[in-house]
Amino acid sequence: MQAISKNSTFLRNCKNLKFISKNINNRKLSSSYITLSQLQSIKTNNNYKNYSSKNLRNSLILLSSVSFLAYYANDQLQHNANSLISNDNGKNPASNKKPISPAEVAKHNKPDDCWVVIDGYVYDVSFFIPNHPGGEDVIRANAGKDVTAIFMPLHAKGTLEKNIPIENQLGPLSKPMPKKLVCPPYAPGETPYEIMTKQKLRDNMPPLGTILNLYDFERLASKILTNQAWAYYSSGADDEITYRENHNAYHRIFFKPHILVDVKDVNLKTTMLGNKTDVPFYVSATALCKLGNPEGGEVDIAKGCGSTSYMVPQMISTLASCSLDEVAEGKANDKQLQWFQLYVNSDRKITRNLIKHAEDLGMKAIFVTVDAPSLGNREKDQKIKFTTQGSEGPKILQKKGDTSNAAAEAKKKENKSDGASKALSKFIDPSLSWEDIAKMRELTKLPIVIKGVQRAEDAVRAAQMGCQGVVLSNHGGRQLDFSRAPIEVLAETMPILKHHGLDKNFDVFVDGGIRRGTDILKALCLGATGVGLGRPFLYANSCYGRDGVAHAIDIITKELEMSMRLLGVSKIEDLNPGFLDLQSLHARSVLVAKDALYENSYKEPQLAKFLIDDDD
């Protein structure tokens, strides 16, 4: 399944940019046509230069607005015209409340008197503005409007019922809001031409069977994801040195294979946290999967993890787009392992409730993230604000020099929502300490794993205080730039744990930079219990949904099995550091003579290509 399928409502109505607006009760259809060829002619025609910049900008903004609104209106009409968000127990909150007119909603457009419409229902969110994890601006800027298209892709089922008291759930909307008060789908930093191009590429994705490695998924995702999604998924801290070093460090480790070993049958099974697993790798927790796959999100990852001959453990993020309940219910197989990744909230009651709920849902471990007391400086992400400031939408699209009150207010607050990362993690407690970890062990019988360990001493301390494991991780290179690669920390940590006699009943995981089966194999040889992959599964899920996740698992599994056979090993437990040449691991800069003849004759392997030209 693709995140947006070829037969989706959006694509049916966007063929050649033919946007059709339908009425509900079988009334006469009216349509307006803006063809792709017309847009391209505007872009390339000699008369293009004759357009004033003001008129061109207004035309593009109008085109964008019409496109978004037409998609939103037509998509909403596929549902019952009176459909409402139902709460988790199935009762309709509108059953005993009076309908509210659009005119009445529009009056409540101030920060201290803020109503919004979500899926045909009116909510008073005035009280919630200061506490909104995504920042105040996104609510303030859209007070008195229908925010359905912004809200739905970013929030899990049941969010409204859990956060908005019943007295603030005001009632059903009597009729649709005026178009000018309906927010388009959130796509900051996107020009109309970019949006059209990406939709056309989605309609011409290469067959899944032609995807040969994890880099193919990444390359395709870079072309079709929204600017917001790509910036959030791909960004690293500062100059992204650590982000790149996480991967490059694996290139400094070489194999020393055994020969003449019976490797007819290779067994990938292992044990993680006391549970038997089919493979020695897992899907790392990543937030906001719906940014790339609006329909399936983390649920599609759950389904993909259980739909191949090898079931893969899934770690679920506190900041997932889907609720923990949805992801737990989305398993394709009851035998699937699921773990919960926990960000500790300043309100410890919330944290206790999260742990208890994870336990109730059958999660098999709690992974406590400890490397994010403050979010790293992720500049790619920050350049695209995770909010809509001012009355005309995302700040990045606002006209420079706008002197309106809305623009002035946005300018004052421009630093309050610096990208998705900071917007979503303001509630993480920076005072988290070892004492909190000790108390947390009293709250649950589930294994507790410390995620984000970056030096051997902390791994030793975690083991000594009774934790069941650690994840050697630097948050995918998204926190402190120039942190060491986890594979380097692993090589340092395992001998020290063994020296203290702490390596037997203590699991050591590693993530960051893994792209090949050989990367996993190197980590296992160094003593890792299991290896986590995050971004590769995000990209696979964004491009092909659950089928992409399953195919990514097949790719990694086949690479790992083949590499073990060539290394001369048939079982995971037989791997050890003796299979590796580690001489260059700590040499972060290795200069060698340039082989000019080889480089000039070498032809680079080609990545997956779309079925149409993508200007690359």
Short mmCIF file of N, CA and C in Angstrom, two decimals, residues 459-535:
data_model
loop_
_atom_site.label_atom_id
_atom_site.label_comp_id
_atom_site.label_asym_id
_atom_site.label_seq_id
_atom_site.Cartn_x
_atom_site.Cartn_y
_atom_site.Cartn_z
N ALA A 459 26.77 2.70 30.81
CA ALA A 459 26.25 1.35 30.59
C ALA A 459 26.49 0.48 31.83
N VAL A 460 27.66 0.61 32.43
CA VAL A 460 27.98 -0.14 33.64
C VAL A 460 27.03 0.26 34.77
N ARG A 461 26.79 1.54 34.93
CA ARG A 461 25.91 2.01 36.01
C ARG A 461 24.49 1.50 35.81
N ALA A 462 24.01 1.51 34.55
CA ALA A 462 22.66 1.01 34.27
C ALA A 462 22.54 -0.46 34.65
N ALA A 463 23.57 -1.23 34.34
CA ALA A 463 23.56 -2.66 34.67
C ALA A 463 23.60 -2.87 36.18
N GLN A 464 24.43 -2.08 36.87
CA GLN A 464 24.57 -2.24 38.31
C GLN A 464 23.31 -1.87 39.07
N MET A 465 22.49 -0.96 38.55
CA MET A 465 21.28 -0.56 39.25
C MET A 465 20.07 -1.43 38.89
N GLY A 466 20.28 -2.42 38.04
CA GLY A 466 19.22 -3.38 37.78
C GLY A 466 18.44 -3.20 36.51
N CYS A 467 18.85 -2.28 35.65
CA CYS A 467 18.19 -2.17 34.36
C CYS A 467 18.49 -3.41 33.53
N GLN A 468 17.60 -3.74 32.60
CA GLN A 468 17.77 -4.96 31.81
C GLN A 468 18.60 -4.73 30.54
N GLY A 469 18.90 -3.49 30.23
CA GLY A 469 19.70 -3.25 29.04
C GLY A 469 19.90 -1.77 28.75
N VAL A 470 20.68 -1.49 27.71
CA VAL A 470 20.90 -0.13 27.23
C VAL A 470 20.86 -0.13 25.71
N VAL A 471 20.57 1.02 25.16
CA VAL A 471 20.74 1.23 23.72
C VAL A 471 21.86 2.24 23.55
N LEU A 472 22.95 1.83 22.95
CA LEU A 472 24.03 2.75 22.63
C LEU A 472 23.58 3.56 21.42
N SER A 473 23.32 4.83 21.64
CA SER A 473 22.67 5.64 20.62
C SER A 473 22.95 7.11 20.86
N ASN A 474 23.05 7.89 19.79
CA ASN A 474 23.13 9.34 19.90
C ASN A 474 21.94 10.01 19.22
N HIS A 475 20.81 9.30 19.23
CA HIS A 475 19.54 9.84 18.71
C HIS A 475 19.63 10.07 17.19
N GLY A 476 20.35 9.18 16.52
CA GLY A 476 20.45 9.29 15.07
C GLY A 476 21.22 10.51 14.62
N GLY A 477 22.15 11.00 15.46
CA GLY A 477 22.92 12.18 15.09
C GLY A 477 22.12 13.46 15.18
N ARG A 478 21.03 13.45 15.96
CA ARG A 478 20.13 14.60 16.02
C ARG A 478 20.31 15.43 17.30
N GLN A 479 21.23 15.05 18.18
CA GLN A 479 21.38 15.75 19.44
C GLN A 479 22.71 16.52 19.50
N LEU A 480 23.72 15.95 20.15
CA LEU A 480 25.02 16.63 20.27
C LEU A 480 25.90 16.26 19.09
N ASP A 481 26.16 17.23 18.23
CA ASP A 481 27.05 16.95 17.11
C ASP A 481 28.46 16.69 17.63
N PHE A 482 29.18 15.83 16.94
CA PHE A 482 30.50 15.33 17.32
C PHE A 482 30.43 14.31 18.46
N SER A 483 29.23 13.78 18.74
CA SER A 483 29.17 12.58 19.57
C SER A 483 29.73 11.43 18.77
N ARG A 484 30.32 10.45 19.44
CA ARG A 484 30.93 9.32 18.74
C ARG A 484 29.86 8.40 18.15
N ALA A 485 30.24 7.70 17.12
CA ALA A 485 29.33 6.73 16.51
C ALA A 485 29.03 5.60 17.49
N PRO A 486 27.78 5.14 17.59
CA PRO A 486 27.45 4.06 18.53
C PRO A 486 28.26 2.79 18.33
N ILE A 487 28.65 2.46 17.11
CA ILE A 487 29.43 1.24 16.88
C ILE A 487 30.80 1.37 17.54
N GLU A 488 31.33 2.57 17.60
CA GLU A 488 32.61 2.81 18.28
C GLU A 488 32.44 2.68 19.79
N VAL A 489 31.32 3.20 20.30
CA VAL A 489 31.04 3.08 21.73
C VAL A 489 30.83 1.61 22.11
N LEU A 490 30.22 0.85 21.21
CA LEU A 490 29.99 -0.57 21.45
C LEU A 490 31.31 -1.33 21.62
N ALA A 491 32.25 -1.04 20.72
CA ALA A 491 33.56 -1.72 20.78
C ALA A 491 34.28 -1.41 22.09
N GLU A 492 34.04 -0.24 22.65
CA GLU A 492 34.65 0.15 23.91
C GLU A 492 33.91 -0.43 25.11
N THR A 493 32.58 -0.53 25.00
CA THR A 493 31.74 -0.88 26.15
C THR A 493 31.76 -2.36 26.50
N MET A 494 31.70 -3.24 25.51
CA MET A 494 31.56 -4.67 25.80
C MET A 494 32.72 -5.24 26.62
N PRO A 495 33.97 -4.91 26.33
CA PRO A 495 35.05 -5.43 27.18
C PRO A 495 34.95 -4.96 28.64
N ILE A 496 34.48 -3.73 28.84
CA ILE A 496 34.35 -3.20 30.20
C ILE A 496 33.23 -3.90 30.96
N LEU A 497 32.10 -4.15 30.28
CA LEU A 497 31.01 -4.90 30.91
C LEU A 497 31.48 -6.31 31.29
N LYS A 498 32.23 -6.93 30.41
CA LYS A 498 32.74 -8.28 30.70
C LYS A 498 33.70 -8.25 31.88
N HIS A 499 34.51 -7.21 31.95
CA HIS A 499 35.48 -7.07 33.06
C HIS A 499 34.75 -7.01 34.40
N HIS A 500 33.57 -6.38 34.43
CA HIS A 500 32.78 -6.26 35.66
C HIS A 500 31.80 -7.43 35.82
N GLY A 501 31.82 -8.37 34.91
CA GLY A 501 30.92 -9.51 34.99
C GLY A 501 29.46 -9.14 34.78
N LEU A 502 29.21 -8.14 33.95
CA LEU A 502 27.84 -7.62 33.76
C LEU A 502 27.30 -7.91 32.36
N ASP A 503 27.96 -8.75 31.60
CA ASP A 503 27.58 -8.96 30.21
C ASP A 503 26.64 -10.13 29.99
N LYS A 504 26.37 -10.94 31.00
CA LYS A 504 25.60 -12.17 30.79
C LYS A 504 24.09 -11.94 30.74
N ASN A 505 23.54 -11.23 31.69
CA ASN A 505 22.10 -11.02 31.75
C ASN A 505 21.74 -9.56 31.53
N PHE A 506 22.47 -8.96 30.63
CA PHE A 506 22.30 -7.54 30.34
C PHE A 506 22.39 -7.34 28.84
N ASP A 507 21.30 -6.83 28.22
CA ASP A 507 21.26 -6.70 26.77
C ASP A 507 21.80 -5.34 26.32
N VAL A 508 22.63 -5.37 25.32
CA VAL A 508 23.21 -4.14 24.77
C VAL A 508 22.76 -4.02 23.31
N PHE A 509 21.98 -2.99 23.06
CA PHE A 509 21.49 -2.72 21.70
C PHE A 509 22.27 -1.54 21.12
N VAL A 510 22.21 -1.40 19.82
CA VAL A 510 22.89 -0.29 19.17
C VAL A 510 22.03 0.18 17.99
N ASP A 511 22.00 1.48 17.73
CA ASP A 511 21.31 1.98 16.54
C ASP A 511 22.09 3.16 15.97
N GLY A 512 21.67 3.62 14.79
CA GLY A 512 22.30 4.77 14.17
C GLY A 512 23.22 4.41 13.02
N GLY A 513 22.83 4.78 11.79
CA GLY A 513 23.71 4.63 10.63
C GLY A 513 23.66 3.30 9.93
N ILE A 514 22.82 2.37 10.39
CA ILE A 514 22.79 1.03 9.79
C ILE A 514 22.01 1.06 8.48
N ARG A 515 22.65 0.59 7.43
CA ARG A 515 22.00 0.56 6.11
C ARG A 515 22.19 -0.77 5.39
N ARG A 516 23.06 -1.64 5.88
CA ARG A 516 23.34 -2.90 5.21
C ARG A 516 23.33 -4.06 6.21
N GLY A 517 23.13 -5.25 5.68
CA GLY A 517 23.24 -6.44 6.51
C GLY A 517 24.62 -6.57 7.11
N THR A 518 25.64 -6.13 6.38
CA THR A 518 27.01 -6.19 6.91
C THR A 518 27.17 -5.27 8.12
N ASP A 519 26.44 -4.15 8.16
CA ASP A 519 26.50 -3.27 9.33
C ASP A 519 25.97 -4.00 10.56
N ILE A 520 24.85 -4.68 10.39
CA ILE A 520 24.26 -5.45 11.50
C ILE A 520 25.23 -6.52 11.96
N LEU A 521 25.84 -7.21 11.01
CA LEU A 521 26.76 -8.29 11.31
C LEU A 521 27.96 -7.79 12.12
N LYS A 522 28.48 -6.63 11.77
CA LYS A 522 29.62 -6.07 12.50
C LYS A 522 29.24 -5.77 13.96
N ALA A 523 28.05 -5.21 14.16
CA ALA A 523 27.60 -4.90 15.52
C ALA A 523 27.42 -6.18 16.34
N LEU A 524 26.87 -7.21 15.71
CA LEU A 524 26.68 -8.49 16.41
C LEU A 524 28.01 -9.12 16.78
N CYS A 525 29.00 -9.02 15.90
CA CYS A 525 30.33 -9.56 16.20
C CYS A 525 30.95 -8.86 17.41
N LEU A 526 30.63 -7.58 17.59
CA LEU A 526 31.18 -6.83 18.70
C LEU A 526 30.42 -7.06 20.01
N GLY A 527 29.35 -7.85 19.95
CA GLY A 527 28.64 -8.21 21.16
C GLY A 527 27.27 -7.63 21.33
N ALA A 528 26.75 -6.90 20.34
CA ALA A 528 25.39 -6.34 20.45
C ALA A 528 24.35 -7.45 20.49
N THR A 529 23.34 -7.24 21.33
CA THR A 529 22.23 -8.18 21.40
C THR A 529 21.32 -8.02 20.19
N GLY A 530 21.10 -6.79 19.80
CA GLY A 530 20.23 -6.49 18.67
C GLY A 530 20.57 -5.13 18.11
N VAL A 531 20.12 -4.88 16.89
CA VAL A 531 20.46 -3.66 16.16
C VAL A 531 19.18 -2.97 15.70
N GLY A 532 19.06 -1.66 15.95
CA GLY A 532 17.87 -0.92 15.58
C GLY A 532 18.05 -0.10 14.32
N LEU A 533 17.01 -0.06 13.49
CA LEU A 533 16.98 0.77 12.29
C LEU A 533 15.75 1.67 12.37
N GLY A 534 15.95 2.97 12.16
CA GLY A 534 14.85 3.92 12.24
C GLY A 534 14.48 4.53 10.91
N ARG A 535 15.35 5.40 10.40
CA ARG A 535 15.02 6.11 9.16
C ARG A 535 14.72 5.17 7.98
#
